[in-house]
mmCIF file of C-alpha atoms in Angstrom:
data_model
loop_
_atom_site.group_PDB
_atom_site.id
_atom_site.type_symbol
_atom_site.label_atom_id
_atom_site.label_comp_id
_atom_site.label_asym_id
_atom_site.label_seq_id
_atom_site.Cartn_x
_atom_site.Cartn_y
_atom_site.Cartn_z
ATOM 1 C CA MET A 1433 98.045 69.584 148.565
ATOM 2 C CA GLY A 1434 94.694 71.231 147.996
ATOM 3 C CA ARG A 1435 91.412 70.338 149.657
ATOM 4 C CA PHE A 1436 90.003 69.260 146.288
ATOM 5 C CA ASP A 1437 92.879 67.370 144.762
ATOM 6 C CA SER A 1438 91.403 64.532 142.633
ATOM 7 C CA ARG A 1439 87.847 65.976 142.995
ATOM 8 C CA VAL A 1440 85.701 66.914 140.033
ATOM 9 C CA ALA A 1441 83.235 69.768 140.301
ATOM 10 C CA VAL A 1442 80.386 70.739 138.000
ATOM 11 C CA VAL A 1443 79.371 74.390 138.228
ATOM 12 C CA THR A 1444 76.350 75.676 136.372
ATOM 13 C CA GLY A 1445 76.101 79.331 135.306
ATOM 14 C CA GLY A 1446 79.832 79.167 135.471
ATOM 15 C CA GLN A 1447 81.014 81.759 132.956
ATOM 16 C CA ARG A 1448 80.683 84.858 135.138
ATOM 17 C CA GLY A 1449 79.812 86.291 138.558
ATOM 18 C CA ILE A 1450 79.334 83.861 141.459
ATOM 19 C CA GLY A 1451 79.616 80.779 139.292
ATOM 20 C CA LEU A 1452 83.032 81.785 137.891
ATOM 21 C CA ALA A 1453 84.285 82.759 141.363
ATOM 22 C CA VAL A 1454 83.205 79.380 142.756
ATOM 23 C CA ALA A 1455 84.867 77.539 139.896
ATOM 24 C CA ALA A 1456 88.067 79.566 140.369
ATOM 25 C CA ARG A 1457 88.162 78.796 144.099
ATOM 26 C CA LEU A 1458 87.641 75.072 143.645
ATOM 27 C CA CYS A 1459 90.205 74.983 140.838
ATOM 28 C CA GLU A 1460 92.748 76.880 142.907
ATOM 29 C CA GLU A 1461 92.362 74.253 145.642
ATOM 30 C CA GLY A 1462 92.958 71.379 143.306
ATOM 31 C CA ALA A 1463 89.606 70.433 141.702
ATOM 32 C CA SER A 1464 89.022 69.791 138.014
ATOM 33 C CA VAL A 1465 86.014 71.869 137.054
ATOM 34 C CA VAL A 1466 83.312 71.486 134.401
ATOM 35 C CA LEU A 1467 81.600 74.803 133.610
ATOM 36 C CA PHE A 1468 78.021 74.674 132.158
ATOM 37 C CA ASP A 1469 76.298 77.665 130.610
ATOM 38 C CA LEU A 1470 74.539 78.773 127.435
ATOM 39 C CA ASP A 1471 77.217 81.104 126.076
ATOM 40 C CA GLU A 1472 79.823 78.923 124.427
ATOM 41 C CA GLN A 1473 82.329 81.685 123.697
ATOM 42 C CA ALA A 1474 82.146 83.095 127.239
ATOM 43 C CA LEU A 1475 82.558 79.609 128.654
ATOM 44 C CA ALA A 1476 85.697 79.030 126.619
ATOM 45 C CA ALA A 1477 87.130 82.317 127.847
ATOM 46 C CA ALA A 1478 86.286 81.407 131.457
ATOM 47 C CA CYS A 1479 87.985 78.027 131.123
ATOM 48 C CA ALA A 1480 91.119 79.674 129.698
ATOM 49 C CA ARG A 1481 91.205 82.003 132.704
ATOM 50 C CA LEU A 1482 90.871 79.078 135.142
ATOM 51 C CA ASP A 1483 93.429 76.827 133.601
ATOM 52 C CA ALA A 1484 95.487 77.873 130.584
ATOM 53 C CA SER A 1485 96.633 74.282 130.026
ATOM 54 C CA GLY A 1486 93.086 73.080 129.619
ATOM 55 C CA ALA A 1487 93.769 69.996 131.668
ATOM 56 C CA ARG A 1488 91.668 70.900 134.677
ATOM 57 C CA ALA A 1489 88.855 72.970 133.262
ATOM 58 C CA MET A 1490 86.356 72.108 130.537
ATOM 59 C CA ALA A 1491 83.280 73.808 129.106
ATOM 60 C CA VAL A 1492 79.925 72.234 128.217
ATOM 61 C CA SER A 1493 77.288 74.510 126.674
ATOM 62 C CA GLY A 1494 73.604 73.924 127.182
ATOM 63 C CA SER A 1495 70.545 74.781 129.224
ATOM 64 C CA VAL A 1496 69.918 73.617 132.758
ATOM 65 C CA ALA A 1497 66.229 73.531 131.807
ATOM 66 C CA SER A 1498 66.848 70.772 129.285
ATOM 67 C CA ALA A 1499 67.023 67.153 130.555
ATOM 68 C CA ALA A 1500 68.875 66.188 127.421
ATOM 69 C CA ASP A 1501 71.507 68.926 127.982
ATOM 70 C CA THR A 1502 71.994 68.127 131.667
ATOM 71 C CA ALA A 1503 72.387 64.436 130.830
ATOM 72 C CA ARG A 1504 74.990 65.394 128.227
ATOM 73 C CA LEU A 1505 76.753 67.545 130.856
ATOM 74 C CA ALA A 1506 77.134 64.604 133.258
ATOM 75 C CA GLU A 1507 78.214 62.293 130.404
ATOM 76 C CA ALA A 1508 80.905 64.755 129.321
ATOM 77 C CA ALA A 1509 82.268 65.114 132.851
ATOM 78 C CA ILE A 1510 82.466 61.333 133.301
ATOM 79 C CA ARG A 1511 83.982 60.829 129.874
ATOM 80 C CA ARG A 1512 86.701 63.417 130.601
ATOM 81 C CA TYR A 1513 87.393 62.874 134.320
ATOM 82 C CA GLY A 1514 85.728 59.604 135.309
ATOM 83 C CA ARG A 1515 83.764 60.945 138.267
ATOM 84 C CA ILE A 1516 81.576 63.776 139.605
ATOM 85 C CA ASP A 1517 82.154 64.743 143.235
ATOM 86 C CA ILE A 1518 80.684 68.219 143.499
ATOM 87 C CA LEU A 1519 77.657 69.896 141.925
ATOM 88 C CA VAL A 1520 77.086 73.625 142.349
ATOM 89 C CA ASN A 1521 73.632 74.675 141.123
ATOM 90 C CA ASN A 1522 74.307 78.348 140.425
ATOM 91 C CA ALA A 1523 72.528 79.027 137.095
ATOM 92 C CA GLY A 1524 69.702 81.506 137.452
ATOM 93 C CA ILE A 1525 67.890 84.506 136.033
ATOM 94 C CA SER A 1526 66.083 87.453 137.579
ATOM 95 C CA PRO A 1527 64.194 89.331 134.879
ATOM 96 C CA LYS A 1528 63.799 93.100 135.154
ATOM 97 C CA HIS A 1529 61.897 95.559 133.003
ATOM 98 C CA GLY A 1530 63.578 98.888 132.810
ATOM 99 C CA GLY A 1531 65.520 97.946 135.920
ATOM 100 C CA VAL A 1532 62.282 97.151 137.827
ATOM 101 C CA ARG A 1533 60.804 93.764 138.682
ATOM 102 C CA ALA A 1534 57.405 92.871 137.322
ATOM 103 C CA PRO A 1535 54.668 92.979 140.026
ATOM 104 C CA THR A 1536 53.702 89.419 140.945
ATOM 105 C CA ALA A 1537 49.997 90.073 140.372
ATOM 106 C CA THR A 1538 50.639 90.962 136.736
ATOM 107 C CA VAL A 1539 53.778 88.986 135.856
ATOM 108 C CA ASP A 1540 53.578 87.269 132.492
ATOM 109 C CA PRO A 1541 52.893 83.572 132.980
ATOM 110 C CA ASP A 1542 55.555 82.620 130.364
ATOM 111 C CA GLU A 1543 58.168 84.632 132.269
ATOM 112 C CA TRP A 1544 57.069 82.978 135.530
ATOM 113 C CA ARG A 1545 57.508 79.520 133.957
ATOM 114 C CA GLN A 1546 60.909 80.441 132.490
ATOM 115 C CA VAL A 1547 62.267 81.618 135.859
ATOM 116 C CA LEU A 1548 61.032 78.471 137.637
ATOM 117 C CA GLU A 1549 62.367 76.217 134.883
ATOM 118 C CA ILE A 1550 65.868 77.687 134.968
ATOM 119 C CA ASN A 1551 66.276 78.494 138.644
ATOM 120 C CA LEU A 1552 64.488 75.505 140.243
ATOM 121 C CA THR A 1553 63.742 72.771 137.724
ATOM 122 C CA GLY A 1554 67.281 73.271 136.343
ATOM 123 C CA ALA A 1555 68.795 72.445 139.711
ATOM 124 C CA LEU A 1556 66.633 69.298 139.901
ATOM 125 C CA LEU A 1557 67.670 68.157 136.413
ATOM 126 C CA CYS A 1558 71.382 68.716 137.185
ATOM 127 C CA ALA A 1559 71.074 66.807 140.417
ATOM 128 C CA GLN A 1560 69.228 63.948 138.703
ATOM 129 C CA ALA A 1561 72.040 63.777 136.091
ATOM 130 C CA CYS A 1562 74.884 63.769 138.648
ATOM 131 C CA LEU A 1563 73.414 61.798 141.556
ATOM 132 C CA PRO A 1564 73.766 58.318 140.002
ATOM 133 C CA HIS A 1565 77.541 58.853 139.729
ATOM 134 C CA MET A 1566 77.774 60.167 143.228
ATOM 135 C CA ARG A 1567 75.842 57.186 144.575
ATOM 136 C CA ARG A 1568 78.232 54.805 142.834
ATOM 137 C CA GLN A 1569 81.133 56.558 144.502
ATOM 138 C CA ARG A 1570 79.273 56.783 147.778
ATOM 139 C CA TYR A 1571 80.408 60.351 147.959
ATOM 140 C CA GLY A 1572 78.988 63.685 146.756
ATOM 141 C CA ARG A 1573 78.522 67.308 147.597
ATOM 142 C CA ILE A 1574 75.673 69.364 146.179
ATOM 143 C CA VAL A 1575 75.427 73.081 146.856
ATOM 144 C CA ASN A 1576 72.438 75.130 145.670
ATOM 145 C CA ILE A 1577 72.960 78.882 145.297
ATOM 146 C CA ALA A 1578 69.718 80.316 146.679
ATOM 147 C CA SER A 1579 69.213 83.918 147.725
ATOM 148 C CA GLN A 1580 68.330 86.222 150.582
ATOM 149 C CA ALA A 1581 65.105 86.650 148.609
ATOM 150 C CA ALA A 1582 64.234 83.095 149.769
ATOM 151 C CA ARG A 1583 64.684 84.153 153.371
ATOM 152 C CA MET A 1584 62.846 87.498 153.510
ATOM 153 C CA VAL A 1585 60.754 89.703 151.269
ATOM 154 C CA SER A 1586 62.631 91.614 148.599
ATOM 155 C CA ALA A 1587 61.629 94.938 147.040
ATOM 156 C CA ILE A 1588 63.836 94.269 144.018
ATOM 157 C CA ALA A 1589 63.615 90.572 143.254
ATOM 158 C CA GLY A 1590 60.454 89.457 141.528
ATOM 159 C CA GLY A 1591 57.998 86.987 143.054
ATOM 160 C CA HIS A 1592 58.967 84.316 140.565
ATOM 161 C CA TYR A 1593 62.642 84.681 141.518
ATOM 162 C CA ALA A 1594 61.848 84.560 145.205
ATOM 163 C CA ALA A 1595 59.629 81.497 144.715
ATOM 164 C CA SER A 1596 62.245 79.677 142.718
ATOM 165 C CA LYS A 1597 64.975 80.374 145.264
ATOM 166 C CA SER A 1598 62.670 79.322 148.101
ATOM 167 C CA GLY A 1599 62.117 76.096 146.220
ATOM 168 C CA LEU A 1600 65.848 75.446 146.171
ATOM 169 C CA LEU A 1601 65.883 75.370 149.954
ATOM 170 C CA SER A 1602 63.188 72.661 150.134
ATOM 171 C CA LEU A 1603 64.813 70.731 147.225
ATOM 172 C CA ALA A 1604 68.122 70.698 149.134
ATOM 173 C CA ARG A 1605 66.505 69.332 152.289
ATOM 174 C CA THR A 1606 64.699 66.577 150.362
ATOM 175 C CA LEU A 1607 67.839 65.580 148.473
ATOM 176 C CA ALA A 1608 69.862 65.729 151.698
ATOM 177 C CA LEU A 1609 67.451 63.246 153.314
ATOM 178 C CA GLU A 1610 67.580 60.922 150.361
ATOM 179 C CA GLY A 1611 71.289 61.230 149.666
ATOM 180 C CA GLY A 1612 72.660 60.936 153.178
ATOM 181 C CA PRO A 1613 72.877 57.135 153.295
ATOM 182 C CA ASP A 1614 75.055 57.244 150.157
ATOM 183 C CA GLY A 1615 77.504 59.739 151.543
ATOM 184 C CA ILE A 1616 75.968 62.677 149.710
ATOM 185 C CA THR A 1617 75.379 66.013 151.460
ATOM 186 C CA VAL A 1618 73.191 68.750 150.024
ATOM 187 C CA ASN A 1619 73.194 72.329 151.262
ATOM 188 C CA CYS A 1620 72.260 75.873 150.227
ATOM 189 C CA VAL A 1621 74.130 79.139 150.293
ATOM 190 C CA ALA A 1622 71.786 82.176 150.434
ATOM 191 C CA PRO A 1623 73.718 85.246 149.286
ATOM 192 C CA GLY A 1624 72.648 88.710 150.173
ATOM 193 C CA ARG A 1625 73.551 91.652 147.968
ATOM 194 C CA ILE A 1626 76.595 90.487 145.943
ATOM 195 C CA MET A 1627 78.078 92.727 143.268
ATOM 196 C CA THR A 1628 77.647 90.614 140.176
ATOM 197 C CA PRO A 1629 76.667 91.582 136.628
ATOM 198 C CA MET A 1630 73.049 90.583 137.532
ATOM 199 C CA ALA A 1631 73.082 92.809 140.635
ATOM 200 C CA ALA A 1632 74.513 95.727 138.625
ATOM 201 C CA GLU A 1633 71.486 95.633 136.329
ATOM 202 C CA ALA A 1634 69.371 96.956 139.244
ATOM 203 C CA GLY A 1635 71.297 100.239 139.195
ATOM 204 C CA ALA A 1636 73.410 102.229 141.621
ATOM 205 C CA ALA A 1637 70.503 103.635 143.579
ATOM 206 C CA ALA A 1638 69.049 100.203 144.360
ATOM 207 C CA ASN A 1639 72.435 98.922 145.444
ATOM 208 C CA ALA A 1640 73.010 101.953 147.656
ATOM 209 C CA LYS A 1641 69.732 101.144 149.466
ATOM 210 C CA TYR A 1642 70.912 97.604 150.033
ATOM 211 C CA LEU A 1643 74.166 98.940 151.480
ATOM 212 C CA GLU A 1644 72.290 100.970 154.103
ATOM 213 C CA ARG A 1645 70.938 97.718 155.582
ATOM 214 C CA ILE A 1646 74.196 95.788 155.757
ATOM 215 C CA PRO A 1647 75.831 95.957 159.202
ATOM 216 C CA VAL A 1648 79.354 95.149 157.958
ATOM 217 C CA GLY A 1649 79.208 98.237 155.784
ATOM 218 C CA ARG A 1650 79.915 96.848 152.310
ATOM 219 C CA LEU A 1651 78.294 94.872 149.536
ATOM 220 C CA GLY A 1652 79.360 91.271 149.094
ATOM 221 C CA THR A 1653 81.707 89.933 146.461
ATOM 222 C CA PRO A 1654 81.500 86.668 144.491
ATOM 223 C CA GLY A 1655 84.535 85.524 146.462
ATOM 224 C CA ASP A 1656 82.585 85.782 149.705
ATOM 225 C CA VAL A 1657 80.059 83.276 148.308
ATOM 226 C CA ALA A 1658 82.815 81.077 146.897
ATOM 227 C CA SER A 1659 84.369 80.729 150.340
ATOM 228 C CA ALA A 1660 81.116 79.375 151.770
ATOM 229 C CA VAL A 1661 80.593 77.031 148.829
ATOM 230 C CA ALA A 1662 84.159 75.720 149.121
ATOM 231 C CA TYR A 1663 83.553 74.771 152.762
ATOM 232 C CA LEU A 1664 80.268 73.004 152.012
ATOM 233 C CA ALA A 1665 81.893 71.176 149.080
ATOM 234 C CA SER A 1666 84.816 69.952 151.211
ATOM 235 C CA GLU A 1667 85.272 66.759 153.193
ATOM 236 C CA GLU A 1668 85.345 68.893 156.351
ATOM 237 C CA ALA A 1669 81.621 69.588 155.894
ATOM 238 C CA GLY A 1670 80.697 65.936 155.904
ATOM 239 C CA PHE A 1671 78.407 66.345 158.917
ATOM 240 C CA VAL A 1672 76.624 69.440 157.446
ATOM 241 C CA SER A 1673 73.602 68.546 155.310
ATOM 242 C CA GLY A 1674 70.265 70.197 154.668
ATOM 243 C CA ALA A 1675 71.664 73.497 155.955
ATOM 244 C CA ILE A 1676 71.338 77.085 154.781
ATOM 245 C CA VAL A 1677 74.399 79.290 155.014
ATOM 246 C CA ASP A 1678 73.522 82.973 154.816
ATOM 247 C CA VAL A 1679 76.234 85.153 153.245
ATOM 248 C CA ASN A 1680 74.844 88.661 153.582
ATOM 249 C CA GLY A 1681 76.980 90.778 155.923
ATOM 250 C CA GLY A 1682 74.285 90.631 158.586
ATOM 251 C CA SER A 1683 71.433 92.096 156.576
ATOM 252 C CA TYR A 1684 69.337 89.051 157.436
ATOM 253 C CA MET A 1685 69.708 87.265 160.736
ATOM 254 C CA PRO A 1686 67.384 84.289 161.308
#
């Protein structure tokens, strides 16, 4: 039997990178997974990779920044599986311009708003959509995918990205305080340099500089993050709430 037999997990930004790795790990250990992302075709392909039968993986397309879309996401999960046990807030963007972040002092206000809406407000809207179902069950696990950029200054991530990911830490603590009496834990994973499609956009030179500062001598993989998420999403982590788990190979040590 798997750790997540009979559990239902919602994973945002689930069609590639960390989100897909998390969904795959949860599915491998018995969970039914609901992937949420904008790209409908990529979502369908991701679901087929996770579960060819289609019984334990479903796709819902939409934007985390839309309250209507996130409500529809929760409704679809409940209609298909009858419950929501796990929410992984992974969807996020980190805009670059020619491979370089915009200086915070001159960042376009519309770009700033877009990053905050997707990375931070999106996590709030997804939590608001899923929490009523978790409260009824008196059980839930929420994991926010933050970033090392929320823990220390980053020369590559923009100020809007860092601010949004820092906000996820405080959002998790607040939700952990409010959700605890109903059996709901809320935690954050803060990945360091993980080789995802988003990280690759920064270029080989930038990633080589990151590697120089990682004591374990390698860049991270989406699977490294998925392992941490799987623990926090499990029953074994029932006494862990409001925590930040750094997954960075030692490049940041609080």
